[in-house]
PDB file of N, CA and C in Angstrom:
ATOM      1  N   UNK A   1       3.984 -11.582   5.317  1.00 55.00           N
ATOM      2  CA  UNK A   1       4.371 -10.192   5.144  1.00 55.00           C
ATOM      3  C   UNK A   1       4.950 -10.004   3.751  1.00 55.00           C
ATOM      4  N   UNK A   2       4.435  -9.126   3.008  1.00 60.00           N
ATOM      5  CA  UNK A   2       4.779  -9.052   1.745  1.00 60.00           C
ATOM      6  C   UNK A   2       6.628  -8.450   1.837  1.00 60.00           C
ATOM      7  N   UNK A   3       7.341  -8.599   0.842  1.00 55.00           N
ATOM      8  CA  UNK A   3       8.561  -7.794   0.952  1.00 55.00           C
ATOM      9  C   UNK A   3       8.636  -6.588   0.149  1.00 55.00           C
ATOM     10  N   UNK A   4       8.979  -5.044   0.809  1.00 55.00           N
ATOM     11  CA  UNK A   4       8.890  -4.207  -0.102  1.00 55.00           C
ATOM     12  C   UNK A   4      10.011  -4.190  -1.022  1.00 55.00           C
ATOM     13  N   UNK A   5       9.796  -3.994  -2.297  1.00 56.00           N
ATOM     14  CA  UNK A   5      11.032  -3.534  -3.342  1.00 56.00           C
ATOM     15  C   UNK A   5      12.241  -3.120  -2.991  1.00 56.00           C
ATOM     16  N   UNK A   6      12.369  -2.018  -1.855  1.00 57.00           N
ATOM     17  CA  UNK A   6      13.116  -1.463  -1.418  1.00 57.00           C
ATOM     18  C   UNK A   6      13.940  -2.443   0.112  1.00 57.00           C
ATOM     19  N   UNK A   7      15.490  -2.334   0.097  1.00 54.00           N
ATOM     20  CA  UNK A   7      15.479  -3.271   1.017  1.00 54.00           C
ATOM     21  C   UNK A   7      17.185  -2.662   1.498  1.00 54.00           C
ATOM     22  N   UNK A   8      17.810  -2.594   2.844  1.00 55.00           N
ATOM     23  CA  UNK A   8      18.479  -2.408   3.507  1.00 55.00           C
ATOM     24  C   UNK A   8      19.311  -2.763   2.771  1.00 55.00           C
ATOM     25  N   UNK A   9      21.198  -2.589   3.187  1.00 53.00           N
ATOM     26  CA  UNK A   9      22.304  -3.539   2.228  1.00 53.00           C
ATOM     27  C   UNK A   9      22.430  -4.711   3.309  1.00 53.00           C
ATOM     28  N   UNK A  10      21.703  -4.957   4.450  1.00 54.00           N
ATOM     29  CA  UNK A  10      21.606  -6.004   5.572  1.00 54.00           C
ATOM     30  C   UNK A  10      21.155  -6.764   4.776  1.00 54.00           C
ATOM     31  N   UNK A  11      20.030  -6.691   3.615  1.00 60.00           N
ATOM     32  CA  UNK A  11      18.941  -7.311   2.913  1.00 60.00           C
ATOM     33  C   UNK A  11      17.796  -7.474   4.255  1.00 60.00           C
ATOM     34  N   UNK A  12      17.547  -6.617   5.100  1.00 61.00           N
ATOM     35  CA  UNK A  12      16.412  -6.185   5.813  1.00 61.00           C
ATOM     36  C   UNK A  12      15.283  -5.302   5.274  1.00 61.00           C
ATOM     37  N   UNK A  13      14.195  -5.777   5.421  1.00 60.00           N
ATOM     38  CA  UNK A  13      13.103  -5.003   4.428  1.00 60.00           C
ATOM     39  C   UNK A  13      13.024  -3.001   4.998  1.00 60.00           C
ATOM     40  N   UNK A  14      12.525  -2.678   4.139  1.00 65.00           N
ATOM     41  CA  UNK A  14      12.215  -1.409   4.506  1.00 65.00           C
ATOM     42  C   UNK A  14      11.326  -1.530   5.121  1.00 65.00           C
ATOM     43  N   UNK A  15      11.389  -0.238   6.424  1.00 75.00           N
ATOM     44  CA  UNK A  15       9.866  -0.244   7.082  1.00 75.00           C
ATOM     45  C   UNK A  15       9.095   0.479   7.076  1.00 75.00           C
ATOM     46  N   UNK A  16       9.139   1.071   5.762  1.00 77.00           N
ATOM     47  CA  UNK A  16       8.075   2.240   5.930  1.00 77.00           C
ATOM     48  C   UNK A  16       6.784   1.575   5.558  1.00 77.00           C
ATOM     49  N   UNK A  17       7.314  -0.004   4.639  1.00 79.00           N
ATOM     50  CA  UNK A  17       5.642  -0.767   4.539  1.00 79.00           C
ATOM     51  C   UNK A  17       5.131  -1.520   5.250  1.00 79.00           C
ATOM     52  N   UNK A  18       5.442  -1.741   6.431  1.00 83.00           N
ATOM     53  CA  UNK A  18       5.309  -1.941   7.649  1.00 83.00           C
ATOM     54  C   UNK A  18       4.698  -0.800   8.620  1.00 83.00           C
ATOM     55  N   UNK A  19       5.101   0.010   8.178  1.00 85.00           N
ATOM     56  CA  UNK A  19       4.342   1.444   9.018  1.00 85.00           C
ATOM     57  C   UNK A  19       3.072   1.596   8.224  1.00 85.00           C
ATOM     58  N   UNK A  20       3.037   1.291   7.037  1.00 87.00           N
ATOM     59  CA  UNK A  20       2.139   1.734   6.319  1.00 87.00           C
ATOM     60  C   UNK A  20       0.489   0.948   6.832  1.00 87.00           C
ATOM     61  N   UNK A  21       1.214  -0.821   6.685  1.00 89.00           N
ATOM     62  CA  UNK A  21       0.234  -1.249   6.777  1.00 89.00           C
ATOM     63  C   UNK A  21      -0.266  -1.594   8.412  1.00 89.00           C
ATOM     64  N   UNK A  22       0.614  -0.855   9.449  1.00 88.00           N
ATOM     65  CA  UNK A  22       0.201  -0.338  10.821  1.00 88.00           C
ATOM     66  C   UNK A  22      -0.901   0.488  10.917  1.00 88.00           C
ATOM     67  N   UNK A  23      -0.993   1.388  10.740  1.00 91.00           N
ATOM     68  CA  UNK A  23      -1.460   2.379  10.598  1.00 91.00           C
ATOM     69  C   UNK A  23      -2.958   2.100   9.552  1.00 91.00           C
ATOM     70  N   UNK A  24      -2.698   1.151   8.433  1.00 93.00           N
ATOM     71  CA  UNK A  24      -3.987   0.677   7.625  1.00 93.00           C
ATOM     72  C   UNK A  24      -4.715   0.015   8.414  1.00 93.00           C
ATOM     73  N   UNK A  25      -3.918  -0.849   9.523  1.00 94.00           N
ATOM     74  CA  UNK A  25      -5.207  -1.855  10.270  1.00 94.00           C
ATOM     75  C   UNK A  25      -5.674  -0.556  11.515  1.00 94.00           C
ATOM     76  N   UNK A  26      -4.885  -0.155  11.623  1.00 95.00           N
ATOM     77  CA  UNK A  26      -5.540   0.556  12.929  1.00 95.00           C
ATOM     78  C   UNK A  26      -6.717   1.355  12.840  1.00 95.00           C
ATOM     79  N   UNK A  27      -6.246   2.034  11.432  1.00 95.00           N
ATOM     80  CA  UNK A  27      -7.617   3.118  10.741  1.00 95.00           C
ATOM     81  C   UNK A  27      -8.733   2.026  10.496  1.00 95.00           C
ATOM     82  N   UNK A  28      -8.634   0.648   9.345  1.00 96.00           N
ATOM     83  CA  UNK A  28      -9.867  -0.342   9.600  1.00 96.00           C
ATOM     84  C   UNK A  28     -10.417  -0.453  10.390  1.00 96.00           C
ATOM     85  N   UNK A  29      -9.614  -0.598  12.060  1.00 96.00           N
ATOM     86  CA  UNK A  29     -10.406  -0.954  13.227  1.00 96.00           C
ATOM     87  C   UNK A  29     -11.281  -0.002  13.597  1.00 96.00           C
ATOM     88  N   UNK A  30     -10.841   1.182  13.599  1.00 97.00           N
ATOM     89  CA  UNK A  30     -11.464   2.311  14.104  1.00 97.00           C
ATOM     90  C   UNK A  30     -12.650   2.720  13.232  1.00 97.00           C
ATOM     91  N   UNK A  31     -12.189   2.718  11.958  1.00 96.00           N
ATOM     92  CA  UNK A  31     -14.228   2.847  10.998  1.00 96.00           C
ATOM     93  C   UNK A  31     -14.784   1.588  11.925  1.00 96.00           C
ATOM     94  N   UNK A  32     -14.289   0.606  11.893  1.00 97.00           N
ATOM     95  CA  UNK A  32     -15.347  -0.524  12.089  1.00 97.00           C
ATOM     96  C   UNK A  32     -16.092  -0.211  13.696  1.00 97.00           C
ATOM     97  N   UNK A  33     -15.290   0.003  14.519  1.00 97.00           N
ATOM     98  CA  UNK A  33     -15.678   0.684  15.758  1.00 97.00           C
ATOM     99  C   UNK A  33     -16.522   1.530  15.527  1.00 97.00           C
ATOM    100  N   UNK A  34     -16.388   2.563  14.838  1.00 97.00           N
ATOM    101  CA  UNK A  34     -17.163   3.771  14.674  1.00 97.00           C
ATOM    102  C   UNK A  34     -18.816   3.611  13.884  1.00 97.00           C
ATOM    103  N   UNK A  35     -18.382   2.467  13.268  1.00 95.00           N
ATOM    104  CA  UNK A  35     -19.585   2.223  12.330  1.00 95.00           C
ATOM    105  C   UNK A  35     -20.578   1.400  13.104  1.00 95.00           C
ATOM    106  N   UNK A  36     -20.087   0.688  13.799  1.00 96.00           N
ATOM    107  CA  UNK A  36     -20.847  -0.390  14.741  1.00 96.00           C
ATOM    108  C   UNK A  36     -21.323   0.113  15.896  1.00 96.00           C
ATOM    109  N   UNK A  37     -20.667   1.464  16.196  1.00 96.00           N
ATOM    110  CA  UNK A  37     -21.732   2.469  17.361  1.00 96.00           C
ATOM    111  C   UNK A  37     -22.324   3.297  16.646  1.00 96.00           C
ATOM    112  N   UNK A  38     -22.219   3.710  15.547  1.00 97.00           N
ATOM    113  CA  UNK A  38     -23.413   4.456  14.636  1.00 97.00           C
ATOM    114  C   UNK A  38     -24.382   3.651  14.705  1.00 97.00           C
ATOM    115  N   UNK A  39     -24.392   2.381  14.280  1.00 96.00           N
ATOM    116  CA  UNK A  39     -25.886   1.844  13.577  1.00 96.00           C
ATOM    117  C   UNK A  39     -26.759   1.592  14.670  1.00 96.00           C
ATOM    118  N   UNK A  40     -26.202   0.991  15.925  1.00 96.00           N
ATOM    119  CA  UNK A  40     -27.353   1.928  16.848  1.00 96.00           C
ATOM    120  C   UNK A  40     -28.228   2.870  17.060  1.00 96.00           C
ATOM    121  N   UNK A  41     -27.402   4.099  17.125  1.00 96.00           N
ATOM    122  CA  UNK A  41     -27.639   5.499  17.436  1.00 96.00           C
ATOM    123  C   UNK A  41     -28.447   5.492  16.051  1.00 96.00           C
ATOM    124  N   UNK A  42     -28.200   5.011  15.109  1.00 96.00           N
ATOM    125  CA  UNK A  42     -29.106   5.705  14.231  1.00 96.00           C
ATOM    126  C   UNK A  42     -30.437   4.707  13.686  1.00 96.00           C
ATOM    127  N   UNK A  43     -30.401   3.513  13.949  1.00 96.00           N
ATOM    128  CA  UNK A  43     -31.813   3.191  14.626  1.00 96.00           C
ATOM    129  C   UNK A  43     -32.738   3.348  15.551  1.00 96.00           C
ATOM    130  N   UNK A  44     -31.905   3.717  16.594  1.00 96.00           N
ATOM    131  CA  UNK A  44     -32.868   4.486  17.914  1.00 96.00           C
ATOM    132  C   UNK A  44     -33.634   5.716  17.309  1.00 96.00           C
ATOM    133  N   UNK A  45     -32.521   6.497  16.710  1.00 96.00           N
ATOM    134  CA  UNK A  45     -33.159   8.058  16.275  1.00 96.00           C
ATOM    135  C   UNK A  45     -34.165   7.276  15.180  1.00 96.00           C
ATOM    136  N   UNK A  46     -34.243   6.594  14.449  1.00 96.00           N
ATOM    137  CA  UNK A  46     -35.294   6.553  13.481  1.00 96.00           C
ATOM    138  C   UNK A  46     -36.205   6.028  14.175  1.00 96.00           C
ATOM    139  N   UNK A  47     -36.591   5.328  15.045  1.00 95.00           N
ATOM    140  CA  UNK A  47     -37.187   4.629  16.203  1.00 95.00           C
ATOM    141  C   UNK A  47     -38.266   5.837  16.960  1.00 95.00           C
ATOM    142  N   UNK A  48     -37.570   6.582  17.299  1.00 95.00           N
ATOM    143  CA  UNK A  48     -37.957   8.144  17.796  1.00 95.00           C
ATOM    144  C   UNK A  48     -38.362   8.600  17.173  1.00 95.00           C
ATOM    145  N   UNK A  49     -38.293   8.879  16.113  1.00 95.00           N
ATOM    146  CA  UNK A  49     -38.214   9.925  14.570  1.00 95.00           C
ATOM    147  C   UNK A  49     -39.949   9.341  14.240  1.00 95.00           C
ATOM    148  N   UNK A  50     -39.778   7.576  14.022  1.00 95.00           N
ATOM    149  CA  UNK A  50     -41.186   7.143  13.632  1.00 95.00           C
ATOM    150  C   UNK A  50     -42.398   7.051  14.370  1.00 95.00           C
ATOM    151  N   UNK A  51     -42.011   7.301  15.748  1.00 92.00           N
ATOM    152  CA  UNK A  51     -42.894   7.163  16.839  1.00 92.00           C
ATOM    153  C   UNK A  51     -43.250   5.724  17.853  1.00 92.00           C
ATOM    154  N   UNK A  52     -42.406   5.141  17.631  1.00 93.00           N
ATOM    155  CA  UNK A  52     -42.468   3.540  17.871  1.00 93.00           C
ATOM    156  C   UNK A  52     -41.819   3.844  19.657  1.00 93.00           C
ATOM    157  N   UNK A  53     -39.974   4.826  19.533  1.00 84.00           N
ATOM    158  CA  UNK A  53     -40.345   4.897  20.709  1.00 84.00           C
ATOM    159  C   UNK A  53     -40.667   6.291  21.196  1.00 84.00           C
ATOM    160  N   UNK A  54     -40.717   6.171  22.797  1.00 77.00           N
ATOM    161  CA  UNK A  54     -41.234   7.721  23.269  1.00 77.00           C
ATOM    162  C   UNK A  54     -40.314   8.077  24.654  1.00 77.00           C
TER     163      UNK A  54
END
Protein backbone atom coordinates (compact mmCIF):
# COMPACT_ATOMS: atom_id res chain seq x y z
CA UNK A 1 0.00 0.00 0.00
CA UNK A 2 1.56 3.08 -1.06
CA UNK A 3 1.58 5.92 1.85
CA UNK A 4 -0.24 9.09 1.02
CA UNK A 5 1.71 12.45 1.70
CA UNK A 6 -0.89 13.42 3.84
CA UNK A 7 -1.03 11.62 7.23
CA UNK A 8 -3.07 11.80 10.66
CA UNK A 9 -1.00 13.38 13.94
CA UNK A 10 -1.59 9.35 14.99
CA UNK A 11 0.91 9.11 11.90
CA UNK A 12 -2.15 7.01 10.38
CA UNK A 13 -2.37 7.36 6.62
CA UNK A 14 -5.10 9.34 5.09
CA UNK A 15 -7.94 7.54 3.60
CA UNK A 16 -9.11 9.21 1.04
CA UNK A 17 -6.23 7.14 -1.03
CA UNK A 18 -7.56 4.25 0.00
CA UNK A 19 -11.03 5.24 -1.11
CA UNK A 20 -9.60 6.27 -4.13
CA UNK A 21 -7.96 3.25 -5.08
CA UNK A 22 -11.40 1.27 -3.88
CA UNK A 23 -13.37 2.55 -6.05
CA UNK A 24 -10.35 2.31 -9.04
CA UNK A 25 -10.47 -1.53 -8.69
CA UNK A 26 -14.07 -1.76 -8.57
CA UNK A 27 -14.61 0.50 -11.77
CA UNK A 28 -11.56 -1.96 -13.50
CA UNK A 29 -13.67 -4.88 -12.58
CA UNK A 30 -16.72 -3.69 -13.93
CA UNK A 31 -15.25 -2.46 -17.65
CA UNK A 32 -13.69 -5.84 -17.58
CA UNK A 33 -17.11 -7.50 -16.85
CA UNK A 34 -18.73 -5.35 -19.23
CA UNK A 35 -16.25 -5.85 -21.94
CA UNK A 36 -16.15 -9.61 -21.70
CA UNK A 37 -20.10 -9.74 -22.19
CA UNK A 38 -19.82 -7.36 -25.09
CA UNK A 39 -17.46 -9.40 -27.17
CA UNK A 40 -19.91 -12.00 -27.38
CA UNK A 41 -22.91 -10.12 -28.19
CA UNK A 42 -21.00 -8.53 -30.69
CA UNK A 43 -19.74 -11.53 -32.50
CA UNK A 44 -23.03 -13.17 -32.58
CA UNK A 45 -24.50 -9.88 -34.17
CA UNK A 46 -21.71 -9.95 -36.78
CA UNK A 47 -22.39 -13.71 -37.15
CA UNK A 48 -26.09 -12.70 -38.03
CA UNK A 49 -25.17 -9.57 -39.77
CA UNK A 50 -22.82 -12.00 -42.23
CA UNK A 51 -25.21 -14.70 -42.66
CA UNK A 52 -23.28 -17.59 -41.15
CA UNK A 53 -25.99 -17.65 -38.50
CA UNK A 54 -29.87 -17.75 -39.01
Amino acid sequence: MKVPWRTFAAGRPCYAEEVKEFFNDWWRLLKLIVLSLAVPVVLYLLLLWVGILK
